[in-house]
PDB file of C-alpha atoms in Angstrom:
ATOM      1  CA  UNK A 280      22.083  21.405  -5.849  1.00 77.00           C
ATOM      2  CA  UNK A 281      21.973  19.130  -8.606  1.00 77.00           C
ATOM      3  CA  UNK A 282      18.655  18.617  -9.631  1.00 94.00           C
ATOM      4  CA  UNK A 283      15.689  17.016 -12.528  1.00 97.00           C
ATOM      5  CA  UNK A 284      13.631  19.510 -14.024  1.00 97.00           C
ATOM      6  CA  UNK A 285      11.020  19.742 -16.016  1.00 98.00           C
ATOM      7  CA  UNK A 286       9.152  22.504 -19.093  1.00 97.00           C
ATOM      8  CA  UNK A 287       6.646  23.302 -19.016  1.00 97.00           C
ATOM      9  CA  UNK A 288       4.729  22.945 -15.350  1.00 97.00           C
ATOM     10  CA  UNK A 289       2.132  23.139 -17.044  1.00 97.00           C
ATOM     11  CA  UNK A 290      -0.041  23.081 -20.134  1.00 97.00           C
ATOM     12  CA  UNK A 291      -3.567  22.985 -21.440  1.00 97.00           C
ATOM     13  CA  UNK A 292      -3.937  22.184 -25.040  1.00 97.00           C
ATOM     14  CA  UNK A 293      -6.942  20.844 -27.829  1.00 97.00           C
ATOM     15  CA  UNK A 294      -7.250  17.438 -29.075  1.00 97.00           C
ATOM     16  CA  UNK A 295      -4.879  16.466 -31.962  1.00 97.00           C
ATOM     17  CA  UNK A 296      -1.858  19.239 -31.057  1.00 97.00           C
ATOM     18  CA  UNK A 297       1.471  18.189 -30.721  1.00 96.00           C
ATOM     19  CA  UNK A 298       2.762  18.635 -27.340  1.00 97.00           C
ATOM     20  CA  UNK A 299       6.429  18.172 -25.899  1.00 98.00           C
ATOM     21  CA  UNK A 300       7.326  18.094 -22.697  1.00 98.00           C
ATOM     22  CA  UNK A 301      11.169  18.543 -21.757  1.00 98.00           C
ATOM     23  CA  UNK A 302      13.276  17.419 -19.001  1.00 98.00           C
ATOM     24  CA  UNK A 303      16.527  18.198 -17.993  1.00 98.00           C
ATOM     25  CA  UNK A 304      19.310  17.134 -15.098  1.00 97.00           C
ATOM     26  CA  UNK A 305      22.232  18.244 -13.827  1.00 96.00           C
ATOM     27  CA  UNK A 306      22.640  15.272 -11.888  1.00 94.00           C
ATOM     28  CA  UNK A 307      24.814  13.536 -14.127  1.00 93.00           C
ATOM     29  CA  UNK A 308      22.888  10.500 -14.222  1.00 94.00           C
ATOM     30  CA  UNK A 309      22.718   7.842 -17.477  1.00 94.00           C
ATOM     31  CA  UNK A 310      18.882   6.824 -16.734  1.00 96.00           C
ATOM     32  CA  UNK A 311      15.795   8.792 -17.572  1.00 97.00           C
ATOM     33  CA  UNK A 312      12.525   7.702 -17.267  1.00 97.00           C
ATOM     34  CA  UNK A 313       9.250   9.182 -18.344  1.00 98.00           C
ATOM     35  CA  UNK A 314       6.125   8.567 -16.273  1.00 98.00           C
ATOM     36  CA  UNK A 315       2.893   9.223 -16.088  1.00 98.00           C
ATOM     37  CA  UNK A 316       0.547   9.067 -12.721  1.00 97.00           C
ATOM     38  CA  UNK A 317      -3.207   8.624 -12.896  1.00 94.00           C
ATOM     39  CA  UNK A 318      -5.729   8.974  -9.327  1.00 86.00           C
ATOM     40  CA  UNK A 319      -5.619   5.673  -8.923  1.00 85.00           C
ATOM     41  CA  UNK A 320      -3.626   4.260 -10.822  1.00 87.00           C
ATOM     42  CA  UNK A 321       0.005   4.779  -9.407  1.00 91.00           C
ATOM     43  CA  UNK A 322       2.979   5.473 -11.625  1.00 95.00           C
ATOM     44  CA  UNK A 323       2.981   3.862 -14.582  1.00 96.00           C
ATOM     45  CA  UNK A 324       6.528   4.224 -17.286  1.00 97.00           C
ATOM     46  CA  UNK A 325       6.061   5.228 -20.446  1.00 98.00           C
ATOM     47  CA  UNK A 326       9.320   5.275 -22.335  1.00 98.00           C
ATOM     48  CA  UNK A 327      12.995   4.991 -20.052  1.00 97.00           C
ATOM     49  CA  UNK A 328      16.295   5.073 -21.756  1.00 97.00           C
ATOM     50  CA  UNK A 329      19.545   3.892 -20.012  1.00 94.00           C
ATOM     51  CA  UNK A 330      22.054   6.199 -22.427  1.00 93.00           C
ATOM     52  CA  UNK A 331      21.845   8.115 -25.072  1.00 94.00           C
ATOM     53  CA  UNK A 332      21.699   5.687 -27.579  1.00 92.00           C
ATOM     54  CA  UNK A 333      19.210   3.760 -25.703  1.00 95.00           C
ATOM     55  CA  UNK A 334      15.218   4.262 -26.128  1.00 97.00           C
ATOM     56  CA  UNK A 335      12.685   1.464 -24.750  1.00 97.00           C
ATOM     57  CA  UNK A 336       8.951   1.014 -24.317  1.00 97.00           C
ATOM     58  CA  UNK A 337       7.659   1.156 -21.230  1.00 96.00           C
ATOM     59  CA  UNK A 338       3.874  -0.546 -19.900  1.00 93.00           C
ATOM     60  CA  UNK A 339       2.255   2.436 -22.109  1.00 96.00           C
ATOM     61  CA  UNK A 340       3.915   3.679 -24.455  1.00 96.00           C
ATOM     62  CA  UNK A 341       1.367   4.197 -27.321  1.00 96.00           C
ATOM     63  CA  UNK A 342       0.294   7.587 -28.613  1.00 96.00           C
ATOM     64  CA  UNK A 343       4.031   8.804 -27.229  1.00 97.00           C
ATOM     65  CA  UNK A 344       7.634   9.022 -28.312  1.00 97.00           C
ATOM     66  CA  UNK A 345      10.528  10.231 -27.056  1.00 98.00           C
ATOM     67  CA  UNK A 346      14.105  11.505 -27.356  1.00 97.00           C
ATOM     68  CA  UNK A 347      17.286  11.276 -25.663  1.00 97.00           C
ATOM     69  CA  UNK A 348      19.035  14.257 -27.238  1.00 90.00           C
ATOM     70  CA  UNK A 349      22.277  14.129 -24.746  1.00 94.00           C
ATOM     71  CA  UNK A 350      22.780  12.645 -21.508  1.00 95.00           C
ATOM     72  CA  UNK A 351      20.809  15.511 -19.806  1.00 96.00           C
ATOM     73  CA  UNK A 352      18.418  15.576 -21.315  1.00 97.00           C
ATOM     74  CA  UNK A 353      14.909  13.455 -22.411  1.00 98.00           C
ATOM     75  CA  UNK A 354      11.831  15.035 -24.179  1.00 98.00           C
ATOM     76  CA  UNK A 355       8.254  13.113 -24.576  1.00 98.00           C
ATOM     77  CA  UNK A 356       6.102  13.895 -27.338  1.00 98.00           C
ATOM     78  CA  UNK A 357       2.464  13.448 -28.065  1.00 97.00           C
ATOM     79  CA  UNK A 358       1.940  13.330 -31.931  1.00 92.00           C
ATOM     80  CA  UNK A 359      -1.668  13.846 -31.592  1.00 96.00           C
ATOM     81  CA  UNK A 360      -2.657  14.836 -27.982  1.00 96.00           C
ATOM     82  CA  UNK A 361      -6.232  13.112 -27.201  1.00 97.00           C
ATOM     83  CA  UNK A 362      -8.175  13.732 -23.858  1.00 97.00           C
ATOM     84  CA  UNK A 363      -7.717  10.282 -22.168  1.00 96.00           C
ATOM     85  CA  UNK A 364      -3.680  11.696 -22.057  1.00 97.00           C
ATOM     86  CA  UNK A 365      -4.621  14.170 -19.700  1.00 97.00           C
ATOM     87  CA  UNK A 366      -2.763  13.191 -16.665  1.00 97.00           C
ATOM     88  CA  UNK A 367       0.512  14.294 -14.542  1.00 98.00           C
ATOM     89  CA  UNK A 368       3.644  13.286 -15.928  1.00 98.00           C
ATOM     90  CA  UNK A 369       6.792  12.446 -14.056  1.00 98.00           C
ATOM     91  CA  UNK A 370      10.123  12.830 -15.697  1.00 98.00           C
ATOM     92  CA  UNK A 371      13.468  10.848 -13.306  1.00 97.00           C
ATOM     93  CA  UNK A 372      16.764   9.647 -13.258  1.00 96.00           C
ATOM     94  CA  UNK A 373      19.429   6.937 -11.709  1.00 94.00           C
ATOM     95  CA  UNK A 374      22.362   6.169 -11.353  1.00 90.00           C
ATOM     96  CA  UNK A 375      23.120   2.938 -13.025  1.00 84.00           C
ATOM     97  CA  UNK A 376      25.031   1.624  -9.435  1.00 80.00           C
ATOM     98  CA  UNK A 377      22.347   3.030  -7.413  1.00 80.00           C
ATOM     99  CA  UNK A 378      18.535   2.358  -8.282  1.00 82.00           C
ATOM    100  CA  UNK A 379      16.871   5.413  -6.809  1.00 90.00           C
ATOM    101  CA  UNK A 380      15.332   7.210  -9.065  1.00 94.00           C
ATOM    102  CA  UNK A 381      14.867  10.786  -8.403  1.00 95.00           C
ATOM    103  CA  UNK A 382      11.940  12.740 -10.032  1.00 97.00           C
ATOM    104  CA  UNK A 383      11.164  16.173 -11.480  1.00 97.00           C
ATOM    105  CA  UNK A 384       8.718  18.239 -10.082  1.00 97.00           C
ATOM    106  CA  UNK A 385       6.048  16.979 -12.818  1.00 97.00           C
ATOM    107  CA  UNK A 386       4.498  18.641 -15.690  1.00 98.00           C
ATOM    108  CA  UNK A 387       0.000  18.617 -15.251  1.00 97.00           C
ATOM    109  CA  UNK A 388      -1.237  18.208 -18.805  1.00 98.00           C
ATOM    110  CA  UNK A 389      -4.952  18.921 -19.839  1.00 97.00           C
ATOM    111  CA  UNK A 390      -5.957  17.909 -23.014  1.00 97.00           C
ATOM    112  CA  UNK A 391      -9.532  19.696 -23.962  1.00 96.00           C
TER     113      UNK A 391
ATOM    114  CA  UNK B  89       6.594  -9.009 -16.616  1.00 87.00           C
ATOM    115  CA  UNK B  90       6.625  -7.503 -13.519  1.00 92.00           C
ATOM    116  CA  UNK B  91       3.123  -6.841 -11.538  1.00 95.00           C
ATOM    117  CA  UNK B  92       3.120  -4.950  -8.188  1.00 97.00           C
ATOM    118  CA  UNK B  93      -0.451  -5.024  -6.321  1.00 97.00           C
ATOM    119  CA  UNK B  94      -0.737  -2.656  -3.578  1.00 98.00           C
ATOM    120  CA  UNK B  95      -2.797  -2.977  -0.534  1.00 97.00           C
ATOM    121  CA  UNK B  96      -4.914  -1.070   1.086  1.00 97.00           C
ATOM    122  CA  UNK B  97      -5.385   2.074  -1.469  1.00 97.00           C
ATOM    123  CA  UNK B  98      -6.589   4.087   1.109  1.00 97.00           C
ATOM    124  CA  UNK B  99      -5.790   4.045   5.302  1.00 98.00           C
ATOM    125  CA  UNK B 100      -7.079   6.302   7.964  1.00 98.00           C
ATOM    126  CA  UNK B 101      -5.473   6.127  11.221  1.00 98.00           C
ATOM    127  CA  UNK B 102      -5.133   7.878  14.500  1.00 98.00           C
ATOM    128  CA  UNK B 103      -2.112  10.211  15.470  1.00 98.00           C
ATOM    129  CA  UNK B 104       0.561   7.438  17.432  1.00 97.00           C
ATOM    130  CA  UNK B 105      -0.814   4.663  15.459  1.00 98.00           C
ATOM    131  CA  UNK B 106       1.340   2.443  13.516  1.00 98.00           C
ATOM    132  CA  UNK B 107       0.615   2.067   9.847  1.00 98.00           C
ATOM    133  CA  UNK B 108       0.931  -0.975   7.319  1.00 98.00           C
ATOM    134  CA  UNK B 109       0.800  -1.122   3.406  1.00 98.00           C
ATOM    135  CA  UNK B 110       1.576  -4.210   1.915  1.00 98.00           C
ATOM    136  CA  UNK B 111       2.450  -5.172  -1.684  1.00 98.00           C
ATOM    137  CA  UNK B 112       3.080  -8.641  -3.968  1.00 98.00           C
ATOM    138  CA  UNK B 113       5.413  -8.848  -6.753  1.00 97.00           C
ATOM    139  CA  UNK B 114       4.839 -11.971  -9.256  1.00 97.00           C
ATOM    140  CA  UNK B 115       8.697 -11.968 -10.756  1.00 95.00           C
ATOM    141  CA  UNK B 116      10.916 -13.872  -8.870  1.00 95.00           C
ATOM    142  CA  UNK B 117      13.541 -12.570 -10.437  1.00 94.00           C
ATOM    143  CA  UNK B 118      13.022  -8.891  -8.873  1.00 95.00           C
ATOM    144  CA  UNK B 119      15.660  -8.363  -6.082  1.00 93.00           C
ATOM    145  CA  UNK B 120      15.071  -4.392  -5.054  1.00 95.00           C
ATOM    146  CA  UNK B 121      11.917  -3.055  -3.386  1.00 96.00           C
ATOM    147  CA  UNK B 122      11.952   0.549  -2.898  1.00 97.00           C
ATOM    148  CA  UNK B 123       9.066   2.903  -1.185  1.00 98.00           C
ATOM    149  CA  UNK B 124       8.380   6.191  -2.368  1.00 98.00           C
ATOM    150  CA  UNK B 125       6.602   8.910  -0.827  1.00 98.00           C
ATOM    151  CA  UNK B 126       4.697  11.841  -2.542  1.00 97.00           C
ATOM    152  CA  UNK B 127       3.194  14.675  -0.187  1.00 97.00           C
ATOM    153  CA  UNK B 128       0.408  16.603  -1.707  1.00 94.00           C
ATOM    154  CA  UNK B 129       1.632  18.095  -4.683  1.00 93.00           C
ATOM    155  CA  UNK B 130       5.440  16.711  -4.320  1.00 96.00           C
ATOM    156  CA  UNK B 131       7.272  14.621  -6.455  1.00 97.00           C
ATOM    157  CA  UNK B 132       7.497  10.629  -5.448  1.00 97.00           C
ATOM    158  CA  UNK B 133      10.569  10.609  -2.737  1.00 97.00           C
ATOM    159  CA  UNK B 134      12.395   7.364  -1.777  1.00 96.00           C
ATOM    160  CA  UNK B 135      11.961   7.264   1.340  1.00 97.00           C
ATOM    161  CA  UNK B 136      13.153   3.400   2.426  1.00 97.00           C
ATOM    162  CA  UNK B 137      14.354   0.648   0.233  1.00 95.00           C
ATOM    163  CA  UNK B 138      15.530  -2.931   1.079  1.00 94.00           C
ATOM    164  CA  UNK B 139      17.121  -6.312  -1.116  1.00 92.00           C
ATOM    165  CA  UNK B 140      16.337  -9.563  -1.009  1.00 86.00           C
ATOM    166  CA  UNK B 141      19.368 -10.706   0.923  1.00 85.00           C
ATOM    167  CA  UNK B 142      17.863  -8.833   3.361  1.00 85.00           C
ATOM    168  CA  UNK B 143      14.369  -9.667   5.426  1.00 90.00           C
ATOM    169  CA  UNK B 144      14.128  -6.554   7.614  1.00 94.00           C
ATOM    170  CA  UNK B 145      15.698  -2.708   7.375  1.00 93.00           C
ATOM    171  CA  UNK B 146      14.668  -0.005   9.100  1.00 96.00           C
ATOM    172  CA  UNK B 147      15.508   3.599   9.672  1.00 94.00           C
ATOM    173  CA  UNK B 148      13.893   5.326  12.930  1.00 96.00           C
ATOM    174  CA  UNK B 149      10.016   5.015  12.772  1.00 97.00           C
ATOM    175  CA  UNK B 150       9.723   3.019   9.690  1.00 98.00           C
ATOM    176  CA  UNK B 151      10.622  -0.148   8.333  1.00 98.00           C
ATOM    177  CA  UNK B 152      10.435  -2.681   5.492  1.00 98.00           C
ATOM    178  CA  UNK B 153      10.030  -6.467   6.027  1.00 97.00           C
ATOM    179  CA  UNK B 154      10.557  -9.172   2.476  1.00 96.00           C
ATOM    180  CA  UNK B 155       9.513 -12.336   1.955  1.00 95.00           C
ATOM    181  CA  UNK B 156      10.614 -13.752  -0.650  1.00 94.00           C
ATOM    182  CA  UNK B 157       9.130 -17.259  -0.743  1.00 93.00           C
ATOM    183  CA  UNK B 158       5.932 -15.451  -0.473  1.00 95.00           C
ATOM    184  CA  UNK B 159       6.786 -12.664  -3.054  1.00 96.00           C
ATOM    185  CA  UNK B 160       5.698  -9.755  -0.711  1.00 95.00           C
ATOM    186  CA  UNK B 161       6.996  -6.942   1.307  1.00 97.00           C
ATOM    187  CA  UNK B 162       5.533  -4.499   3.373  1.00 98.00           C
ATOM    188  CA  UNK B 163       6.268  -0.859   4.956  1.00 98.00           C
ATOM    189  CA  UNK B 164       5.738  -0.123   8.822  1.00 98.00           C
ATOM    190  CA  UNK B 165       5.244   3.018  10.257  1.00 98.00           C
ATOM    191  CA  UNK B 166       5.462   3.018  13.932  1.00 97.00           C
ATOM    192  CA  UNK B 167       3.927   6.216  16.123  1.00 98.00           C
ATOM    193  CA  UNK B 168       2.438   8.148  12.986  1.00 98.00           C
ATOM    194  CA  UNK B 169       2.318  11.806  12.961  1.00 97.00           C
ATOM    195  CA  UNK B 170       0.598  14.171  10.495  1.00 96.00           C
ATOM    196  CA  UNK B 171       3.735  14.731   8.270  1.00 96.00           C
ATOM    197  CA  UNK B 172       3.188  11.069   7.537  1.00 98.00           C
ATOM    198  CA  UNK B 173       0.104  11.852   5.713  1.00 98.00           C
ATOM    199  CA  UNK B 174       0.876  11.499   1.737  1.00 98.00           C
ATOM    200  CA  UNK B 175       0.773   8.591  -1.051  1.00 97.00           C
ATOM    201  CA  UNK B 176       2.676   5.856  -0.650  1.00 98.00           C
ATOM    202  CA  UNK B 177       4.053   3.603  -3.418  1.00 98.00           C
ATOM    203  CA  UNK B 178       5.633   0.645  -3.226  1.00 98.00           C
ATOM    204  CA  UNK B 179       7.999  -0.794  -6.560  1.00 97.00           C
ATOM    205  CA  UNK B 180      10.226  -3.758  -7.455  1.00 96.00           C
ATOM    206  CA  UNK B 181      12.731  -4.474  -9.903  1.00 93.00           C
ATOM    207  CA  UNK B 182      15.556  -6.354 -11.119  1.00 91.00           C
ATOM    208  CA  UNK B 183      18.898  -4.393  -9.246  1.00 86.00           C
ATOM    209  CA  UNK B 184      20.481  -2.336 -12.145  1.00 80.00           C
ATOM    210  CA  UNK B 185      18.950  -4.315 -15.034  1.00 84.00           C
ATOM    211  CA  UNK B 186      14.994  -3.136 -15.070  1.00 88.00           C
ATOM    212  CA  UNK B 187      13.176  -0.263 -14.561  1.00 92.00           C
ATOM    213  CA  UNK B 188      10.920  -0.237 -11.216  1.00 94.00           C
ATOM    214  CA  UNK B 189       7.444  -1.486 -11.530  1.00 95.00           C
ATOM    215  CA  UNK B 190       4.995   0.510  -9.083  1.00 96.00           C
ATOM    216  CA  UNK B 191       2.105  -0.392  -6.883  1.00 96.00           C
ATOM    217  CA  UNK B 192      -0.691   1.685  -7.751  1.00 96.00           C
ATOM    218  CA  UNK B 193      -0.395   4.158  -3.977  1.00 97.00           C
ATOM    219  CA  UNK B 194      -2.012   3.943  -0.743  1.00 97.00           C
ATOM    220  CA  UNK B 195      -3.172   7.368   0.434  1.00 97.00           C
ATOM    221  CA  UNK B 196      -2.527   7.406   4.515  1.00 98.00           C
ATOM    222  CA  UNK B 197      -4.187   9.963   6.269  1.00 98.00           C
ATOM    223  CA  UNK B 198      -3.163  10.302   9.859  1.00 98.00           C
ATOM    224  CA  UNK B 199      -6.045  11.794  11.980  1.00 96.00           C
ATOM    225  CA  UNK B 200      -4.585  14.348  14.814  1.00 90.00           C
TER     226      UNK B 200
END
């Protein structure tokens, strides 16, 4: 089945590593969204990107960046991981005729 | 921008009871309102959506009702059963031009 996934599932690093996280679909889908959920504080978009020539800023994009590096594929980056990033993030996709957005299973990132 | 408040955060009821989560949007502009569901440890699944041309959809035991003079929309779930239990999130956007804004979850327990 076609499907979002996402490397790694998990990861624990240190204050001021770089970290990427990866995510990749075989659904065919333009859109891809990065997101990251907090207890509390529902989903909330980082970066989203409509092609492959198309990056934007989502409501929290600082202290991230991202890249589109074919259709399948989106990666988010933290320069300079700091503790207050330690959260679950959420990479997804659409179909530009159909708004649901289907997610990847998630990636849990603790940042010591 | 876009701001989604979601209400209650948390909601206990009893097996057979119905359930209701409401949410506000503050752009007038949005025209999609999607709910997502995320089971403990699940990715976010869509689970009902509706559009404004629309007041009322609904697919077996739940539903979504819009009002759009009032900017809100709400999710019903008649005869709740355990499997119901999870995070709910609500979301709005602009059909196939923005990104979905989300509530920040309701966490409905269902009590056998």
């Amino acid at each position: 089945d076609a499907d979002v996934t996402q490397t790694p599932r998990n990861r624990i690093t240190k204050t001021g590593k770089r970290i990427m996280l990866e995510c990749s679909q075989t659904k065919g889908h333009d859109r891809m969204y990065w997101y990251r959920q907090d207890p509390g504080l529902g989903l909330r978009l980082i970066y989203y990107s409509f092609d492959v020539k198309d990056i934007n800023k989502g409501e929290i994009s600082d202290g991230y960046s991202v890249s589109r590096q074919a259709q399948a594929k989106f990666s988010l980056s933290l320069e300079s991981a700091i503790p207050n990033q330690t959260a679950l993030y959420f990479c997804a996709t659409s179909h530009p005729g159909v708004n649901e957005q289907f997610f990847g299973p998630g990636t849990r990132l603790t940042v010591l | 921008g876009e701001n989604v408040e979601q209400h209650p955060s948390t909601l206990s009821v009893q097996e057979g009871d119905s359930a209701v989560i409401k949410c506000t949007y503050s752009d007038s502009a949005s025209n999609y309102f999607p709910w997502y569901k995320q089971e403990l440890g699940k990715r976010p699944q869509l689970i009902i959506d509706i559009r404004s041309n629309v007041g009322e959809k609904k697919d077996q035991r739940i539903a979504v009702t819009l009002n759009k003079t009032a900017k809100h929309f709400s999710l019903h779930i008649t005869e709740t059963q355990p499997e119901d239990s999870a995070v709910y999130f609500c979301a709005a956007s602009i059909w196939g031009n923005t990104p979905l804004v989300f509530g920040k979850g309701t966490r409905l327990s269902v009590i056998a």
